[in-house]
C-alpha atoms as one frame of an Amber mdcrd trajectory, in Angstrom:
protein
  -0.027   0.098  -0.163   1.392   3.367  -0.862   1.893   6.074   1.627  -0.972
   8.173   0.432  -3.277   5.422   0.547  -2.339   4.611   4.073  -2.377   8.388
   4.801  -6.209   8.301   3.676  -6.952   4.815   4.896 -10.746   5.087   6.818
 -10.610   4.317  10.348 -13.724   3.510  12.466 -15.228   6.972  14.321 -14.621
   5.403  17.562 -10.639   4.939  17.002 -10.380   8.364  15.357 -12.247  10.008
  18.348  -9.984   8.206  20.909  -6.513   8.819  18.661  -7.932  12.477  18.651
  -8.251  12.375  22.389  -5.044  10.908  23.078  -3.008  13.642  20.962  -4.836
  16.750  22.006  -4.965  15.605  25.740  -1.427  15.119  25.745  -0.787  18.314
  23.946  -2.957  20.445  26.437  -2.642  18.488  29.580   0.997  17.186  29.767
   2.376  20.553  28.453   4.666  18.955  26.067   7.899  21.196  25.615   7.370
  23.022  22.078  10.233  22.752  19.192  11.055  26.653  20.166   9.732  28.935
  22.759   7.085  31.336  20.762   8.385  34.984  21.094  10.884  34.292  23.329
  13.941  33.196  20.967  16.616  36.289  22.326  15.942  35.204  26.066  16.145
  31.516  24.832  19.670  32.208  23.290  20.798  33.892  26.562  19.762  31.178
  28.754  21.096  28.478  27.099  24.685  30.345  26.609  24.913  30.459  30.325
  23.795  27.223  31.201  26.254  25.629  28.471  29.084  27.802  30.016  28.552
  26.133  33.272  27.925  22.418  31.991  30.516  22.316  29.423  33.337  25.015
  30.201  32.634  24.825  34.588  32.019  28.347  34.859  29.847  29.338  37.596
  26.677  31.680  36.869  23.520  33.154  38.461  20.534  34.396  36.803  16.689
  35.266  37.561  13.943  34.677  35.161  11.251  37.012  35.849   7.818  37.615
  34.369   3.856  37.329  35.298   2.581  34.034  35.974   1.894  31.921  32.551
   4.274  33.992  30.632   6.732  30.743  29.737   9.259  30.892  32.343   9.358
  27.319  32.968   8.791  26.673  29.105  11.733  28.739  28.532  14.229  26.652
  31.038  12.722  23.413  29.673  13.660  24.362  25.954  16.965  25.598  27.454
  17.753  22.177  29.058  16.491  20.469  26.197  18.861  21.873  23.818  21.718
  21.944  26.302  21.409  18.135  26.916  21.613  17.312  23.225  25.552  18.095
  23.920  27.147  14.841  24.895  29.441  16.120  27.681  26.685  18.083  29.125
  24.364  15.005  29.024  27.047  12.737  30.918  28.156  15.452  33.338  25.220
  17.849  34.446  23.479  17.336  37.730  19.889  18.844  38.226  18.310  19.945
  41.664  14.807  21.406  41.523  13.437  23.229  44.474  10.072  24.860  44.844
   9.602  27.442  47.342   5.891  26.201  47.861   7.451  22.779  49.239  10.791
  23.331  50.569   9.283  25.884  53.244  12.590  25.921  55.265  16.285  25.582
  55.050  16.555  22.021  56.417  13.894  20.646  54.086  15.708  22.351  51.120
  18.985  20.667  52.043  17.325  17.490  52.411  15.982  17.617  48.896  19.406
  18.704  47.514  20.866  15.304  49.175  18.141  13.351  48.053  18.344  14.523
  44.510  22.081  14.368  44.269  21.746  10.734  45.540  24.310  11.562  48.281
  22.179  10.198  51.245  24.500   7.077  51.818  27.624   9.672  51.730  26.232
  12.103  54.462  24.909   9.151  56.511  24.752  10.110  60.242  27.273  13.153
  59.896  26.638  16.238  62.088  27.315  19.668  60.553  28.089  22.783  62.365
  26.550  24.830  59.715  24.420  24.712  56.726  27.539  26.302  54.608  29.523
  23.259  56.001  26.936  20.800  54.994  26.631  22.335  51.483  30.183  22.738
  50.931  30.558  18.860  51.839  28.103  17.880  49.469  29.819  19.766  46.766
  32.759  18.154  47.632  31.529  14.886  47.666  30.475  15.617  43.674  34.653
  15.788  42.439  35.730  13.320  40.248  38.034  10.508  41.457  41.113  12.709
  40.277  39.948  15.281  42.448  40.945  17.828  39.541  37.501  18.905  38.937
  33.751  18.586  39.985  30.672  17.606  37.846  28.612  20.922  37.540  25.264
  21.396  39.491  22.315  23.193  38.204  20.129  24.481  40.897  16.489  25.609
  39.905  14.578  27.531  42.390  11.217  27.743  41.539   9.275  30.465  43.428
  12.523  32.121  44.154  10.872  35.004  46.200   9.413  32.643  48.932  13.291
  31.559  49.574  13.904  35.024  50.749  11.607  34.750  53.328  13.631  32.204
  55.206  15.413  32.882  58.232  18.539  34.842  57.513  18.242  34.133  53.990
  20.950  31.055  54.727  20.129  28.979  51.543  20.125  31.704  49.090  23.542
  33.211  50.490  25.191  29.900  50.668  24.068  28.780  46.934  24.971  32.344
  45.449  28.208  32.020  47.319  28.963  28.888  45.906  28.294  30.260  42.511
  30.960  32.969  43.001  33.641  30.645  44.372  35.704  28.205  42.501  35.230
  25.209  44.479  32.547  23.711  42.140  30.699  24.893  39.042  27.331  25.834
  39.985  24.596  27.384  38.298  21.728  29.145  40.278  18.380  29.946  38.024
  15.652  31.370  40.108  12.238  31.684  38.687   9.775  34.657  40.040   6.699
  36.626  39.267   7.645  39.613  41.431   9.621  42.509  39.613  10.984  43.555
  42.978  12.601  40.231  43.943  15.921  41.799  44.497  14.394  44.295  46.999
  13.862  41.539  49.120  17.562  40.134  49.323  19.464  41.021  52.158  22.723
  42.938  51.281  25.134  40.112  51.843  22.868  38.022  49.565  22.617  40.757
  46.687  26.099  41.025  46.649  26.884  37.176  45.783  24.357  37.561  43.052
  25.487  38.226  39.343  22.590  40.447  38.814  21.589  38.843  35.440  17.869
  39.020  34.981  16.012  37.583  31.937  12.609  39.392  31.642   9.722  37.789
  29.840   7.080  40.759  29.757   5.725  40.727  26.430   2.203  40.059  26.478
   0.517  38.310  23.214  -2.354  40.129  20.845  -5.686  38.862  20.408  -4.299
  37.381  16.787  -1.852  35.383  18.185  -4.022  34.282  21.455  -6.413  32.856
  18.763  -3.354  31.591  16.629  -2.718  29.463  19.833  -5.990  28.262  19.821
  -6.027  26.986  16.229  -2.405  25.328  16.999  -3.558  23.454  19.893  -6.647
  22.235  18.475  -5.650  21.226  14.930  -4.535  17.735  14.275  -1.068  17.003
  12.616  -0.787  15.906   9.119   0.343  12.291   9.962  -3.082  11.742  11.665
  -3.968   7.922  10.577  -7.285   8.913   9.305  -6.509  11.932   6.665 -10.122
  12.654   5.996 -10.972  12.687   9.532  -8.160  14.763  10.270  -9.175  17.372
   7.358 -12.612  17.502   8.441 -11.759  18.073  12.111  -8.984  20.947  11.398
 -11.964  22.534   8.946 -14.239  22.690  11.999 -11.666  24.024  13.889 -11.052
  26.857  11.208 -15.012  27.470  11.475 -15.078  27.828  15.027 -12.208  30.134
  15.046 -13.921  32.384  12.645 -17.489  32.542  14.474 -18.432  35.510  15.598
 -20.033  34.508  18.961 -16.897  32.160  19.351 -14.611  35.167  19.112 -16.549
  37.207  21.548 -16.166  34.194  24.022 -12.350  34.016  23.538 -11.886  37.649
  23.292 -13.643  38.040  26.954 -11.388  35.471  28.088  -8.464  37.127  26.580
  -9.210  40.361  27.956 -10.071  38.554  31.692  -6.548  36.697  31.647  -4.129
  36.106  28.577  -2.346  33.174  30.838  -2.252  30.390  28.422  -2.859  28.127
  31.388  -6.968  29.503  31.765  -7.248  28.859  27.748  -5.924  25.454  28.271
  -8.509  24.649  30.831 -11.475  26.226  28.515 -10.194  23.978  25.550 -10.244
  20.756  27.537 -13.580  21.507  28.835 -14.680  21.806  25.018 -12.479  18.689
  24.097 -14.600  16.655  26.984 -17.565  17.194  24.719 -16.393  15.411  21.681
 -17.712  11.763  21.491 -18.335   9.394  18.686 -22.088  10.719  18.017 -20.186
  14.455  18.189 -16.996  13.937  16.410 -16.337  17.563  15.887 -16.395  21.133
  17.688 -19.261  23.454  17.717 -19.638  26.614  18.722 -22.203  25.589  21.440
 -19.453  23.363  23.007 -16.890  26.734  23.595 -20.065  28.437  24.967 -20.620
  25.780  27.395 -17.199  25.421  28.169 -16.945  29.281  29.009 -19.853  29.363
  31.433 -18.133  26.569  33.180 -14.781  28.875  33.436 -16.451  31.841  34.422
 -19.216  30.317  36.790 -19.346  31.960  40.246 -17.650  29.484  42.957 -19.940
  31.215  45.944 -22.984  30.973  43.560 -22.590  27.352  43.255 -21.810  26.663
  47.110 -25.416  28.160  47.741 -26.699  25.633  45.667 -25.752  22.986  48.117
 -27.066  24.717  51.211 -29.676  23.206  53.461 -32.871  25.301  53.540 -31.969
  26.774  56.954 -28.433  27.952  55.849 -30.147  29.642  52.767 -32.930  31.163
  55.275 -29.903  32.367  57.389 -28.296  33.947  54.520 -31.621  35.825  53.752
 -31.702  37.209  57.093 -28.341  38.256  56.656 -29.281  40.349  53.736 -32.142
  41.719  55.600 -30.070  42.846  58.504 -27.558  44.009  55.730 -30.172  46.382
  54.259 -31.751  47.803  57.176 -28.238  48.569  58.901 -26.728  49.676  55.814
 -23.719  47.349  55.530 -23.123  47.511  59.318 -21.712  43.889  60.607 -23.934
  41.691  62.392 -23.854  38.420  65.026 -25.719  35.391  65.352 -28.264  36.592
  67.759 -29.154  38.959  65.366 -29.871  36.677  62.774 -31.448  34.540  64.862
 -33.916  36.971  65.937 -34.503  37.928  62.336 -35.118  34.272  61.556 -37.560
  34.151  64.428 -39.627  36.982  63.093 -40.007  35.343  59.667 -41.133  32.174
  61.405 -43.757  33.868  63.540 -44.974  35.710  60.779 -45.251  33.978  57.628
 -44.075  30.248  57.608 -46.256  27.251  58.526 -43.872  24.998  55.761 -40.672
  24.994  58.050 -39.627  23.430  61.541 -38.585  25.710  64.311 -35.094  24.689
  64.695 -33.324  24.716  67.901 -30.654  27.163  68.810 -27.863  24.647  68.869
 -28.905  23.461  64.984 -28.828  27.218  64.140 -25.609  27.666  65.232 -24.310
  24.940  63.771 -25.429  25.686  60.377 -24.028  29.510  61.321 -20.728  27.827
  61.993 -21.112  26.039  58.650 -21.535  29.272  56.722 -18.121  30.621  58.334
 -16.567  27.316  57.169 -17.432  27.980  53.819 -15.986  31.463  53.984 -19.671
  32.888  52.874 -19.430  34.894  56.014 -16.343  36.238  57.827 -15.247  37.629
  61.355 -14.970  41.568  61.495 -10.969  42.248  61.562 -10.288  43.209  64.989
 -13.187  41.516  66.538 -12.596  40.015  70.142 -11.587  36.175  70.033 -12.817
  36.121  73.561 -16.369  37.195  72.572 -18.960  34.485  72.657 -19.766  32.829
  69.435 -23.251  34.221  69.172 -22.370  38.059  69.574 -18.882  37.906  67.380
 -19.586  40.342  64.673 -19.448  38.955  60.848 -19.844  40.231  57.526 -21.952
  38.618  54.286 -19.512  37.972  51.529 -22.252  37.319  48.734 -24.046  40.086
  46.926 -27.834  39.976  46.007 -27.076  38.532  42.212 -25.483  35.703  43.678
 -28.170  35.103  46.389 -30.974  35.336  43.744 -29.320  32.987  41.086 -29.213
  30.472  44.198 -32.922  30.978  44.956 -33.717  30.789  41.328 -32.281  27.553
  40.875 -32.718  25.894  44.309 -34.807  22.738  44.124 -38.070  22.687  45.468
 -37.687  26.103  47.271 -40.801  26.677  49.591 -42.799  29.431  48.686 -42.662
  31.291  51.960 -38.679  31.354  51.714 -39.084  33.002  47.825 -41.376  35.713
  49.255 -39.162  36.747  52.217 -36.507  36.898  49.668 -38.662  38.992  47.386
 -39.185  41.193  50.156 -35.113  41.599  50.901 -34.526  42.009  47.317 -37.258
  43.522  45.292 -37.498  40.398  43.486 -40.653  38.602  41.666
């Protein structure tokens, strides 16, 4: 069979959809490293040159990658490392250590992770070191080659670099940057941060050890570039097993990107955040609606995915409240209107709720005070209400001042969608919001 016939071979729709899901989910979810970092060619060349000087020539360096979240700092580093490791010498000698400020929250935890990633647990054993610097120096010494004339280069990647600056005395940063300036071992320290003022967080002695090299990723994409990213993420490759299915799919993607409603949705998403991670979440919702019975993307899929992405989390939580908790929220809104936004406490809410029960309700039970207190505390756990700043911790729970963290529209939406909501409760809410 010729290559052309093999390419145009027709496969069952189920197999095509399964292969489609595998390719696109792998592209969107696993974030495969691109062939080249789009729009970051100069930064890529600069970073790759710095890393090559450490891995191949034994020169120590330090550099910061600075840019907002989703700008491509991690992707840039991954591309540079992939290109660097194509060199045989670098692949054979370079050791990598990856730390994250969200995970290694103390210098001790960071040092243990460095030891683990360098596979030096057996070398350290039960040794007791007098200081962090002495421990780090021992680790670097252990990496020296048999002839003790040279040491293996080490790349230390510090994600969330600004969080390491909050460690006591910044001991970790000081010793790592000091090692990158000394001749004891070739060390490259690469920090990733979204804070432009990160250097202001460093102590003077730490700042003096830093090379002050910064690579900024501040270019924000335009909407046409954003739209092109959508096309690229959703398009099937030319070598897809079923050529006709791939052409039909890519045609539906083109039609989708030209649709006026879809463009409006994508533009709203772009204005809200140009972060490609949020775009990938939107595309994953779309992709989850593709099936054997619906093997192409439609505008309605993207509209529904956008509705899910922009849904209000607090409004969703209101849908799961009990009738008692919903009544307490309505009572809080009554108090909020009567006292013009002043804080309230459980006793005030309970009194308002009792007035409602006495006046209008025959369909609800008269709940005991402990039950009402438990419902009130559950609303606080959901962060639908919060204590007023500076309120006394010694104050009894029923008198602690609170504020409601919901607006009228959220409560109204919950009431409209609440299944089998009692008529009395709806009418009570109408008197509070001027609804119905």
